[in-house]
Short mmCIF file of C-alpha atoms in Angstrom, two decimals:
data_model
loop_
_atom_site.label_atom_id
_atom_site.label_comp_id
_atom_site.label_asym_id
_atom_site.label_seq_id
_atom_site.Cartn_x
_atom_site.Cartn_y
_atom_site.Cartn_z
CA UNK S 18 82.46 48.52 73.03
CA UNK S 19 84.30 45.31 71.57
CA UNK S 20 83.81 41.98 73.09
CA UNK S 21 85.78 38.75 72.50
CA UNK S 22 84.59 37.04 69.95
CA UNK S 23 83.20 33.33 70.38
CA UNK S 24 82.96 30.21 67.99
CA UNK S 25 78.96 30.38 66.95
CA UNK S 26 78.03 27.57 64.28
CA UNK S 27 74.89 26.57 64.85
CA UNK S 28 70.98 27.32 66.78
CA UNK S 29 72.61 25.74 70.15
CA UNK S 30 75.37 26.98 69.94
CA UNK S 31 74.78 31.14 68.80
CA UNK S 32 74.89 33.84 71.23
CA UNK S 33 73.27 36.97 71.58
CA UNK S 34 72.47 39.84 73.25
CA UNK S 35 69.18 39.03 75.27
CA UNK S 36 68.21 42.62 75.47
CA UNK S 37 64.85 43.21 77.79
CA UNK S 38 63.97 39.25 77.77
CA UNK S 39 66.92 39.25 80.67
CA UNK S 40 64.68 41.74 83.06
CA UNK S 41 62.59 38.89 84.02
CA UNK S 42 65.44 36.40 85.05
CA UNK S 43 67.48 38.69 85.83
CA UNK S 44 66.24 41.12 87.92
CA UNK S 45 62.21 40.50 88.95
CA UNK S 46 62.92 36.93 89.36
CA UNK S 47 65.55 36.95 92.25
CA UNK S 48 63.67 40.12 93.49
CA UNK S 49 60.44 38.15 93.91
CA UNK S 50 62.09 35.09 95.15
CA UNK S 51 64.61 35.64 97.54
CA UNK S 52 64.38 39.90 98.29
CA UNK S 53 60.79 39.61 99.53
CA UNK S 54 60.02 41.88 97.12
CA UNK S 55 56.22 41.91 95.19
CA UNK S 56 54.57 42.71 92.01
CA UNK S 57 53.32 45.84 93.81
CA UNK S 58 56.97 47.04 94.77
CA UNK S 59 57.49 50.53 93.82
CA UNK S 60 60.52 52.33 92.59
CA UNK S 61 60.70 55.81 90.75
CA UNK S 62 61.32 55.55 87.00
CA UNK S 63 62.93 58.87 87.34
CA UNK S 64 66.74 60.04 85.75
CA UNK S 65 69.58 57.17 87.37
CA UNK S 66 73.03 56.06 86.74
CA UNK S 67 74.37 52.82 86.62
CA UNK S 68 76.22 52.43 90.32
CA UNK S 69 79.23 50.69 89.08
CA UNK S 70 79.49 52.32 85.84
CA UNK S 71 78.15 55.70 86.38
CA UNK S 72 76.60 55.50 82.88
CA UNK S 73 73.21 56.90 82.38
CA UNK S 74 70.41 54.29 82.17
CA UNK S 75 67.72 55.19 79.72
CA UNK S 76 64.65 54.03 78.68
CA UNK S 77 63.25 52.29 75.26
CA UNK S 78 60.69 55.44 75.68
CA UNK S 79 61.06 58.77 76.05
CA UNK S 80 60.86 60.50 79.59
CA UNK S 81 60.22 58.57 82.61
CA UNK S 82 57.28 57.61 84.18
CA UNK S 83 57.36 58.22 88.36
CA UNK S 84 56.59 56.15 90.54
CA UNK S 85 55.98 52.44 89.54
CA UNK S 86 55.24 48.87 90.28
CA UNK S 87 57.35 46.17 89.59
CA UNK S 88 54.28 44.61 88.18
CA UNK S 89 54.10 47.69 85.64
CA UNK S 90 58.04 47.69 84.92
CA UNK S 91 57.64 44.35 82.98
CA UNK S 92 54.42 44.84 81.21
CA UNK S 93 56.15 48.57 79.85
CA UNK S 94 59.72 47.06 80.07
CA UNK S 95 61.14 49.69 82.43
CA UNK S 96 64.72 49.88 81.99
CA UNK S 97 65.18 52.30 85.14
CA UNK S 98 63.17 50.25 87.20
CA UNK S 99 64.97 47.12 86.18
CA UNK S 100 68.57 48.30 87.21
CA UNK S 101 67.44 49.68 90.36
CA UNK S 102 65.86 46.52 91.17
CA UNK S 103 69.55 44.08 90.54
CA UNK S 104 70.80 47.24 92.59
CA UNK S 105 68.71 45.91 95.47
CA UNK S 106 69.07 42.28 94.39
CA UNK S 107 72.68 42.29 94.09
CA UNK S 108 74.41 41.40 90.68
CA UNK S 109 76.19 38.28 92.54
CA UNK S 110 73.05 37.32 93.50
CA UNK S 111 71.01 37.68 89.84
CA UNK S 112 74.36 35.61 88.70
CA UNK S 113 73.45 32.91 91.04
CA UNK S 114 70.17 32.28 90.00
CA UNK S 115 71.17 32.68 85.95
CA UNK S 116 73.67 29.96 86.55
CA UNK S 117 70.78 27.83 88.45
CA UNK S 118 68.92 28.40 85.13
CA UNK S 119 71.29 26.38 82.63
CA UNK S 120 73.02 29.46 81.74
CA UNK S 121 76.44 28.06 80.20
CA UNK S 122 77.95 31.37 78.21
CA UNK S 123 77.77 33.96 80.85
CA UNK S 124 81.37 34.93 82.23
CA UNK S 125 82.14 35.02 85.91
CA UNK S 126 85.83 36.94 85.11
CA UNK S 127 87.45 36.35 82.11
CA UNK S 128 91.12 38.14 81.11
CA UNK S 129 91.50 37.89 76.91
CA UNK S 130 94.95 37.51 76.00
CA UNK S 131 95.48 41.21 75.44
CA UNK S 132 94.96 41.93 79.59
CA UNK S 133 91.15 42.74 79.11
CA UNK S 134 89.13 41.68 81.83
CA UNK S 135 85.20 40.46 81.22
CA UNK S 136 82.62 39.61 83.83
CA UNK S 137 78.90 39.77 84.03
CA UNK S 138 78.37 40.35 87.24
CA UNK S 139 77.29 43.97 86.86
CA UNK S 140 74.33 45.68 86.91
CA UNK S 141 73.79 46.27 83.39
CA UNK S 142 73.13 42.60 83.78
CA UNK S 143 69.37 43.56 84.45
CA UNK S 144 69.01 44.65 80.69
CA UNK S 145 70.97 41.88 79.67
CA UNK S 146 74.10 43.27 78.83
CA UNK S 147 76.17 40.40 78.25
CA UNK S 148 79.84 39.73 77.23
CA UNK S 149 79.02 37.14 75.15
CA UNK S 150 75.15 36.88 74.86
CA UNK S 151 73.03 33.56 75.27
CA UNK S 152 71.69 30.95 73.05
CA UNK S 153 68.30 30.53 71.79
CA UNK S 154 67.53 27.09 73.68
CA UNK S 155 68.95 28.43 76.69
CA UNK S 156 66.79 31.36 77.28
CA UNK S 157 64.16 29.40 75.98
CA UNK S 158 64.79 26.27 78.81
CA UNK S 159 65.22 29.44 81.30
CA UNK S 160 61.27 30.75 80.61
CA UNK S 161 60.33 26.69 80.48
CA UNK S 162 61.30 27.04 83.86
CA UNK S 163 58.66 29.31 84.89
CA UNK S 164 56.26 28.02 82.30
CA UNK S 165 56.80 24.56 85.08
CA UNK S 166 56.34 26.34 88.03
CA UNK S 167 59.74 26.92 88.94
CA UNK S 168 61.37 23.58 87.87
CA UNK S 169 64.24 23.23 85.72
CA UNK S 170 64.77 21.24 83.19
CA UNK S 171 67.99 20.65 81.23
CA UNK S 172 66.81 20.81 77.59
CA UNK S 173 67.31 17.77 75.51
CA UNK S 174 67.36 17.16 71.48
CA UNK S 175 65.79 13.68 71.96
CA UNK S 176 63.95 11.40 75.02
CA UNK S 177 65.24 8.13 73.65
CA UNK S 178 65.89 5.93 70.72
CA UNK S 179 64.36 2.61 69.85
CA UNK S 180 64.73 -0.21 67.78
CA UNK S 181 62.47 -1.67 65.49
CA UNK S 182 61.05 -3.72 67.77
CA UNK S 183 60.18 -0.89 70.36
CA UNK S 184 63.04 -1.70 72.25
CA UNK S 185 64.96 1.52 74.15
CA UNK S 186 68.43 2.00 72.81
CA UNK S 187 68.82 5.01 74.75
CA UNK S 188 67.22 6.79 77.02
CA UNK S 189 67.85 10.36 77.88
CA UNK S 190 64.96 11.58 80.60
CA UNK S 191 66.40 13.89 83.38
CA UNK S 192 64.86 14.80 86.63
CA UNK S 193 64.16 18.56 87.09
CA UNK S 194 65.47 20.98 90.21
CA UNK S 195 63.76 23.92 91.47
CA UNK S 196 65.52 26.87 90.66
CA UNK S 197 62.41 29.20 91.91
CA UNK S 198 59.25 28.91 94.39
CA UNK S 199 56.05 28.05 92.80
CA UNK S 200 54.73 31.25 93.80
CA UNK S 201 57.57 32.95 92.22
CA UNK S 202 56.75 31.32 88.63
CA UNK S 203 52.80 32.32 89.90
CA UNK S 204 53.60 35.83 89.84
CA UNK S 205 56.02 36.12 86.89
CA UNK S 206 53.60 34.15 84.96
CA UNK S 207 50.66 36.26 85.57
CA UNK S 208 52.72 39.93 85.47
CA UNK S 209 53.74 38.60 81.80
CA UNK S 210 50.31 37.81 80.47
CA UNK S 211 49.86 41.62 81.29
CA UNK S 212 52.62 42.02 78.60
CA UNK S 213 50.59 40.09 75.82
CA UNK S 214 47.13 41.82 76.62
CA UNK S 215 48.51 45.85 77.31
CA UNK S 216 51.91 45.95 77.12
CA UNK S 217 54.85 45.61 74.73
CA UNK S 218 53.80 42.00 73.56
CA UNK S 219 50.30 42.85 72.32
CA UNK S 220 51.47 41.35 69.01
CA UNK S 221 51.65 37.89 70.62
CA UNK S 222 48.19 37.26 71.31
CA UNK S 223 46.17 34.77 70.20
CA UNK S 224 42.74 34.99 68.91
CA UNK S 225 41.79 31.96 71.36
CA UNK S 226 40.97 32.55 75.29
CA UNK S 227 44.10 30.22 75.75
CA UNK S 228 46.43 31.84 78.44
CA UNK S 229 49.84 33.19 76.69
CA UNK S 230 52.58 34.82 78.51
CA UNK S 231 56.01 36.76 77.76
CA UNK S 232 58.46 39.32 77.03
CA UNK S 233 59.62 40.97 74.23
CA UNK S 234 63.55 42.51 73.93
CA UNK S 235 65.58 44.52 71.62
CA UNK S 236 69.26 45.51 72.07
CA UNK S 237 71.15 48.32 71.36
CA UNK S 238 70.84 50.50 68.09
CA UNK S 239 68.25 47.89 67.34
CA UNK S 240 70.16 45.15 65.92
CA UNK S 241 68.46 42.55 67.84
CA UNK S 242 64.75 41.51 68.30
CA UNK S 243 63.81 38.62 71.05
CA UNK S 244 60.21 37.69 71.96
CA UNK S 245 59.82 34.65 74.68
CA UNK S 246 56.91 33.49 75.55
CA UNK S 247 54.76 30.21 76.74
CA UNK S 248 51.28 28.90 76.99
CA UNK S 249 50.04 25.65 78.79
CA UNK S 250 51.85 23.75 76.49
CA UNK S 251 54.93 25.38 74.85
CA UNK S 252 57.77 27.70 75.19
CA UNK S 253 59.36 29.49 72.45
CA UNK S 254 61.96 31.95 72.06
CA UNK S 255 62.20 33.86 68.40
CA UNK S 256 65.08 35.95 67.40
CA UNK S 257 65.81 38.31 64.73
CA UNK S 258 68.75 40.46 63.50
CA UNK S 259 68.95 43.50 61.65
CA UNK S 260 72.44 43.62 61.24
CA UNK S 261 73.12 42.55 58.25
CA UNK S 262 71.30 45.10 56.11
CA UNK S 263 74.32 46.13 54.25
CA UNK S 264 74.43 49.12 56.95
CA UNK S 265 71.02 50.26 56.29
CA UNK S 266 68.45 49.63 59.69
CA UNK S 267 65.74 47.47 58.49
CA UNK S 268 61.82 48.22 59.79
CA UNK S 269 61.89 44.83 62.03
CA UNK S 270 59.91 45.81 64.87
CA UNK S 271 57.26 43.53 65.36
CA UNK S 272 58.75 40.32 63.43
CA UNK S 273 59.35 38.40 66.14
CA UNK S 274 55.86 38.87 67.48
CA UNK S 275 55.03 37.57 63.78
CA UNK S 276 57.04 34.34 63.64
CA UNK S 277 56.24 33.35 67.23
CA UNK S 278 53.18 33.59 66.50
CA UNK S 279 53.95 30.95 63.24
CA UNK S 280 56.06 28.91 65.73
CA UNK S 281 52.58 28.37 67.42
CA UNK S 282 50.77 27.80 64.37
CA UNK S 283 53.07 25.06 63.23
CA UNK S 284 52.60 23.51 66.68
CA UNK S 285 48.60 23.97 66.30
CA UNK S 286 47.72 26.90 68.45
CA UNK S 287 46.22 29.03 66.01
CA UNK S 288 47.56 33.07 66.60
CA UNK S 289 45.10 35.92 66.40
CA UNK S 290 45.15 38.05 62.88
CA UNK S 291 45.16 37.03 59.42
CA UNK S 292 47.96 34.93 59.62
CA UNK S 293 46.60 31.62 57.66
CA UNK S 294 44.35 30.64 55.22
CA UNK S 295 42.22 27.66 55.25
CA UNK S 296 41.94 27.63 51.30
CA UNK S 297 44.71 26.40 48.42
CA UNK S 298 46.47 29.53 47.49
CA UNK S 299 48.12 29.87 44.32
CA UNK S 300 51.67 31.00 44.00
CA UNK S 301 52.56 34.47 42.83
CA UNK S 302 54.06 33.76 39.48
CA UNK S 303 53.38 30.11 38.65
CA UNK S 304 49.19 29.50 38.75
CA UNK S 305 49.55 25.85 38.20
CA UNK S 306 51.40 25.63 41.80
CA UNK S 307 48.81 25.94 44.84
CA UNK S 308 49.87 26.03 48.70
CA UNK S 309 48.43 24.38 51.01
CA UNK S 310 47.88 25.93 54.72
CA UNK S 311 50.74 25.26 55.75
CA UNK S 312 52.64 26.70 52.91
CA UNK S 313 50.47 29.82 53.25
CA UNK S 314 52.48 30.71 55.97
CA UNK S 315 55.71 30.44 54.73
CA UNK S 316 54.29 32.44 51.98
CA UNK S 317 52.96 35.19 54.27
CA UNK S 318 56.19 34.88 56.52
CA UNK S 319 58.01 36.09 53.19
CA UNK S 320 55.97 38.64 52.06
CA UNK S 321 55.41 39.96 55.68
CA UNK S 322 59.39 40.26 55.68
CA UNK S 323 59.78 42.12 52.71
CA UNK S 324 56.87 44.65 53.14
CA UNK S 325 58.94 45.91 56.31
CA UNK S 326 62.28 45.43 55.23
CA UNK S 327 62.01 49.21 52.88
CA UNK S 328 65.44 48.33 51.11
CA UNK S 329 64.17 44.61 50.45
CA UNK S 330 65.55 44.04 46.38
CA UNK S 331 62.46 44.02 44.26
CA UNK S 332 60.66 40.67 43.23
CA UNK S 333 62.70 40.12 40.17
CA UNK S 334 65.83 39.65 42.16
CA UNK S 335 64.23 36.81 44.39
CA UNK S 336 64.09 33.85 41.25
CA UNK S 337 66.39 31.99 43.74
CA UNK S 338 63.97 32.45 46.68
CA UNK S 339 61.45 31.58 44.41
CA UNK S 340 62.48 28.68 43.84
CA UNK S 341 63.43 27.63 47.30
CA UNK S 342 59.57 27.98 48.24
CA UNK S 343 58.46 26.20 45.56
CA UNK S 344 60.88 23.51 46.89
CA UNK S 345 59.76 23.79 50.06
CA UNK S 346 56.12 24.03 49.10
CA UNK S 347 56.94 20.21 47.68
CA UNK S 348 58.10 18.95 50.81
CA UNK S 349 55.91 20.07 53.16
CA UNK S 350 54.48 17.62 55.56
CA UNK S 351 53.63 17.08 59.33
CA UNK S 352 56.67 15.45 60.40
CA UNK S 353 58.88 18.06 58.83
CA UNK S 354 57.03 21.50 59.18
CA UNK S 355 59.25 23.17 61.85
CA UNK S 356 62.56 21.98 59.90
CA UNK S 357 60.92 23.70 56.95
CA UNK S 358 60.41 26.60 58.94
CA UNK S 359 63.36 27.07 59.84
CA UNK S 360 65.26 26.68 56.24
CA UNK S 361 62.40 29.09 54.80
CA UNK S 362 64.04 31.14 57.79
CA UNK S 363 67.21 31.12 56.83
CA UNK S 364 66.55 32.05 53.28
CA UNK S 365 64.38 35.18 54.35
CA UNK S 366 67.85 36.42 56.54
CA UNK S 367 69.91 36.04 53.13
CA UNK S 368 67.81 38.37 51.25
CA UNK S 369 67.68 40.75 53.83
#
């Protein structure tokens, strides 16, 4: 159905459907935290209806599969087990703790001017279905809250701003609340690195013995692709859209799994898989022009795109993006690789 629409201009500031990403915070978290429930809970992945909706609830996979742990509902992402779980939660109470977690777009009850009334406090809430959606950094500052043991903190664009004398200007540090026990963001933690090493993240991990843990998430018909995730040291939240593929569905599975694992790379945790190169490459079409590691992957990014993308134009038609990634290729440096990334991003959504 058709949802109000909402001003979206920029990476803060962009909503979308969460899809599966929302179990965890949704559902397992409250469940865990305040329900006295475990990773070792058990309900019956079996044939169920939403409760306020009467709508069936069915799974990314076909069938169901009986009796299971919550511990096993995230690392298969268990749609059933997920909505029976808010059922037992409470959708006030999974709205509660969102709200606790810096969620700013999620409606209480909301009447449009046409008499339609909006609220996500429902239990389709578990598989984050959203009136609006979330942003990017929000979901990502939600997970940074278990990645910290339960604390939240408020994300921030900058820490402070000095002269040149190394004098502060401004200072923006925050003090973090707890928005979850410890042993909450324990348990969470470890059922999600189940997801990376058997379950519906296996793409995410890295080829290191360094700890990673998330969740993947996909909406409806597809048009959506989320992977969150964390190690010791970062969180990261990747996104992808197949909706604008001139109303052909693009082969995306798995592409957020990729450019995670870049998101990483450019923030030196090297992924597992032939991702980079440690040699000059030289650029398809232009043998004087040589890419350094760094530009590998934005190279690899693009071709990686278009050999799943099966109504990607063919190279002739991409002079322009060409030529971007030779630009790009020019510019590359330390202090700007992630802005890079991200432009190189946006052209590879253009051509889809």
């Amino acid at each position: 159905h058709s949802f109000p629409t909402r001003r979206s201009s920029d990476l803060t500031g962009t909503t979308r459907q969460p899809g599966s990403t929302f179990k965890i915070l949704s559902a397992f978290l409250p469940a865990l935290d305040k329900n006295h429930m475990t990773l070792a809970t058990v309900y019956e992945d079996a044939p169920y209806n939403y409760i306020d909706t009467n709508r069936p609830v069915r799974n990314y996979y076909k069938g169901y599969k009986g009796y299971s742990t919550i511990r096993e509902a995230i690392t298969n992402s268990m749609n059933v087990v997920s909505a029976k779980t808010i059922a037992d939660v409470t959708p006030k109470t999974s709205f509660e703790y969102l709200m606790n977690l810096g969620f700013s777009t999620l409606v209480s009850n909301e009447t449009t001017s046409n008499g339609n009334v909006y609220t996500d406090i429902t239990q389709s809430l578990s598989l984050g279905g959203l009136t609006y959606g979330v942003t990017n950094m929000e979901l990502t500052s939600a997970y940074a809250s278990i990645a910290n043991g339960g604390t939240y903190q408020k994300p921030v664009l900058y820490t402070k701003v000095v002269d040149h004398n190394g004098n502060i200007l401004l200072s923006n540090t925050q003090k973090g609340k707890r928005v979850m026990k410890e042993s909450t963001a324990f348990l969470l933690t470890d059922a999600m690195k189940d997801v990376i090493t058997k379950g519906t993240g296996k793409s995410a991990k890295l080829s290191s013995s360094m700890a990673v843990a998330g969740k993947s998430g996909t909406t409806s018909n597809s048009y959506d692709y989320w992977f969150s995730g964390y190690t010791p040291y970062h969180t990261a939240s990747v996104w992808m859209s197949i909706g604008r593929c001139n109303g052909v569905r693009c082969a995306c599975n798995g592409h957020s799994h990729f450019v995670y694992h870049v998101v990483l790379t450019l923030r030196g945790t090297r992924p597992a898989g032939p991702v980079i190169s440690g040699q000059l490459q030289p650029f398809p079409g232009f043998p004087d022009v040589v890419l350094t590691p760094c530009g590998s992957i934005l190279l690899r990014l693009f071709h990686y795109w278009r050999s799943l993308s099966p109504n990607y134009p063919p190279e002739p038609a991409h002079s322009g993006a060409n030529a971007a990634l030779i630009s790009l290729y020019y510019n590359i440096n330390s202090a700007r690789e992630k802005v890079l990334f991200l432009n190189f991003w946006h052209i590879c959504q253009k051509h889809c």
